[in-house]
Amino acid sequence: MILNKNSTQGVKFFSKLSFNICLLHTKCIGKLSNKTFDMLLDLLRKAFPEAMVNLPKSYYEAEKLMKELGLGYKRYDDGPNDCTLHWGLDATKTSCEICKVHRWVTSENDPTGEKRKVSCKVFWHFPLKPRLQRLFMSSKTAAYMRCHSEGRTKDGCMRHPTDFPAWKTFDYQHSVGFNPF
């Protein structure tokens, strides 16, 4: 037995989300493979069976939880010279049409011993829309994110760039013609 069950002094309690985020952060910082991450989860499950009941059983489940909360990402292959983003119709192409360089590099240090194709560069896209939707779901955070004129005190103090007279003059003279109201 590792811990005394009656001793909870100094124990930090995590929510399911915060523990999942800490695990994924550890995976990222430690450069752990998916298999190593799964092995770590198995070890934690064996050591602390009561605590690990509602937690993910694999890396796939941990990522799935983050995507369900709107914190997912999309991964696209990028050309080695940054001239082509391989997605949509270009997702199946093996080389760039502009510079004629192959988008794949064969891995030499694969632990399985087989050579496989690895993209030269990867473009990670973190969509903004689901993150903003998630922030506006809570009435507390939505109040902070609304238009600055609702909650701003107009006591003459310069707290935001839009409080400066030069900004107001520029806004008045160069209106785009867009009226949000």
Coordinates of C-alpha atoms in Angstrom, one line a residue:
M1 CA 0.0 0.0 0.0
I2 CA 1.4 3.3 -1.0
L3 CA -0.8 5.7 0.9
N4 CA -2.5 5.6 4.2
K5 CA -6.3 5.8 3.4
N6 CA -7.0 7.9 6.5
S7 CA -4.3 10.5 5.6
T8 CA -5.7 13.1 3.2
Q9 CA -3.4 15.9 4.5
G10 CA -1.7 17.6 1.6
V11 CA -3.8 15.8 -1.0
K12 CA -4.9 18.0 -3.9
F13 CA -8.3 17.2 -5.4
F14 CA -8.7 17.6 -9.2
S15 CA -11.9 17.8 -11.3
K16 CA -12.1 15.5 -14.2
L17 CA -11.3 18.3 -16.6
S18 CA -8.4 19.7 -14.7
F19 CA -6.8 16.3 -14.2
N20 CA -7.2 15.5 -17.9
I21 CA -5.6 18.9 -18.9
C22 CA -2.7 18.2 -16.5
L23 CA -2.2 14.7 -18.0
L24 CA -2.2 16.1 -21.6
H25 CA 0.1 18.9 -20.6
T26 CA 2.5 16.4 -19.1
K27 CA 2.4 14.4 -22.3
C28 CA 3.2 17.4 -24.3
I29 CA 6.0 18.8 -22.2
G30 CA 7.5 15.3 -21.7
K31 CA 7.2 14.4 -25.3
L32 CA 5.5 11.2 -24.4
S33 CA 4.2 8.9 -27.2
N34 CA 0.5 7.8 -27.2
K35 CA 1.5 4.3 -26.1
T36 CA 3.5 5.7 -23.1
F37 CA 0.6 7.9 -22.2
D38 CA -1.7 4.9 -22.2
M39 CA 0.7 3.0 -20.1
L40 CA 0.9 5.9 -17.6
L41 CA -2.9 5.9 -17.4
D42 CA -2.9 2.1 -16.7
L43 CA -0.4 2.6 -13.9
L44 CA -2.4 5.3 -12.3
R45 CA -5.6 3.2 -12.6
K46 CA -3.8 0.3 -10.9
A47 CA -2.3 2.5 -8.1
F48 CA -5.5 4.6 -7.5
P49 CA -8.5 2.5 -8.6
E50 CA -11.1 4.6 -6.7
A51 CA -9.8 7.9 -8.1
M52 CA -9.5 6.7 -11.7
V53 CA -13.1 5.6 -12.2
N54 CA -14.3 8.5 -14.3
L55 CA -11.0 9.4 -16.0
P56 CA -10.0 8.5 -19.5
K57 CA -8.8 5.0 -20.3
S58 CA -6.6 6.1 -23.2
Y59 CA -5.1 9.0 -25.0
Y60 CA -7.9 8.8 -27.6
E61 CA -10.5 9.3 -24.8
A62 CA -8.6 12.2 -23.3
E63 CA -8.4 14.0 -26.7
K64 CA -12.1 13.2 -27.3
L65 CA -13.1 14.9 -24.1
M66 CA -11.1 18.0 -25.1
K67 CA -12.8 18.1 -28.5
E68 CA -16.2 17.7 -27.0
L69 CA -15.5 20.9 -24.9
G70 CA -14.6 22.9 -28.0
L71 CA -10.9 22.7 -27.3
G72 CA -9.9 20.5 -30.2
Y73 CA -7.6 21.2 -33.1
K74 CA -7.1 20.4 -36.7
R75 CA -3.8 19.2 -38.1
Y76 CA -2.8 19.9 -41.7
D77 CA 0.3 18.9 -43.6
D78 CA 2.4 21.9 -44.7
G79 CA 4.8 22.1 -47.6
P80 CA 8.5 22.1 -46.7
N81 CA 8.9 25.6 -48.1
D82 CA 5.6 26.9 -46.7
C83 CA 4.1 27.3 -50.1
T84 CA 1.3 24.7 -50.0
L85 CA -1.1 23.7 -47.3
H86 CA -2.2 20.2 -48.0
W87 CA -5.9 20.1 -47.2
G88 CA -9.2 19.8 -49.1
L89 CA -8.4 18.9 -52.7
D90 CA -4.6 19.1 -52.1
A91 CA -4.7 16.5 -49.2
T92 CA -3.9 13.6 -51.5
K93 CA -1.0 15.3 -53.4
T94 CA 2.5 14.0 -52.6
S95 CA 4.4 17.1 -53.7
C96 CA 4.1 20.8 -53.9
E97 CA 2.9 22.2 -57.3
I98 CA 4.9 25.4 -56.8
C99 CA 8.4 24.2 -55.7
K100 CA 8.0 20.5 -56.7
V101 CA 9.4 19.3 -53.3
H102 CA 7.9 16.1 -51.7
R103 CA 5.8 16.7 -48.6
W104 CA 6.9 13.5 -47.0
V105 CA 10.2 12.4 -45.3
T106 CA 10.8 8.7 -44.6
S107 CA 11.5 8.1 -40.9
E108 CA 14.7 6.3 -40.2
N109 CA 14.4 5.9 -36.4
D110 CA 11.0 4.3 -36.2
P111 CA 10.8 1.9 -33.2
T112 CA 9.0 -0.7 -35.2
G113 CA 11.9 -0.9 -37.7
E114 CA 9.7 -0.1 -40.7
K115 CA 10.1 3.1 -42.8
R116 CA 7.0 5.2 -42.8
K117 CA 6.1 8.6 -44.3
V118 CA 6.2 11.6 -42.0
S119 CA 5.2 15.0 -43.2
C120 CA 7.9 17.6 -43.4
K121 CA 5.9 20.3 -41.6
V122 CA 2.6 20.3 -39.8
F123 CA 0.2 23.2 -39.4
W124 CA -1.9 23.1 -36.3
H125 CA -5.1 25.0 -36.5
F126 CA -7.0 25.9 -33.3
P127 CA -10.5 27.0 -34.4
L128 CA -11.6 30.2 -32.7
K129 CA -15.4 29.9 -33.2
P130 CA -16.0 27.0 -30.7
R131 CA -13.7 28.6 -28.1
L132 CA -15.7 31.8 -28.3
Q133 CA -19.0 29.9 -28.2
R134 CA -17.8 28.1 -25.1
L135 CA -16.8 31.4 -23.4
F136 CA -20.2 33.0 -24.2
M137 CA -22.1 30.0 -22.7
S138 CA -21.3 31.2 -19.2
S139 CA -23.2 34.4 -18.2
K140 CA -20.2 35.5 -16.1
T141 CA -17.6 35.4 -18.8
A142 CA -20.1 36.7 -21.4
A143 CA -20.6 39.8 -19.4
Y144 CA -16.8 40.5 -19.6
M145 CA -16.7 39.9 -23.3
R146 CA -19.5 42.1 -24.4
C147 CA -19.0 45.5 -26.0
H148 CA -16.8 47.7 -23.9
S149 CA -19.3 50.5 -23.8
E150 CA -21.7 48.5 -21.6
G151 CA -19.5 48.1 -18.5
R152 CA -16.9 50.8 -19.1
T153 CA -16.8 53.7 -16.6
K154 CA -16.6 57.0 -18.4
D155 CA -14.7 59.0 -15.8
G156 CA -12.1 60.4 -18.2
C157 CA -9.3 57.8 -17.3
M158 CA -7.5 56.2 -20.2
R159 CA -8.0 52.4 -19.6
H160 CA -8.4 51.2 -23.2
P161 CA -7.1 52.4 -26.6
T162 CA -10.7 53.4 -27.5
D163 CA -10.8 55.9 -24.7
F164 CA -8.2 58.1 -26.3
P165 CA -9.4 61.1 -28.2
A166 CA -7.3 60.2 -31.3
W167 CA -9.1 56.9 -31.5
K168 CA -12.5 58.5 -31.3
T169 CA -11.6 61.1 -34.0
F170 CA -10.3 58.4 -36.3
D171 CA -13.4 56.3 -35.7
Y172 CA -15.6 59.3 -36.5
Q173 CA -13.7 60.4 -39.7
H174 CA -13.1 56.9 -41.2
S175 CA -16.3 55.0 -40.6
V176 CA -16.4 51.7 -42.5
G177 CA -20.1 52.0 -42.9
F178 CA -20.8 49.1 -40.6
N179 CA -23.4 49.6 -37.9
P180 CA -23.7 46.7 -35.5
F181 CA -27.0 48.0 -34.0

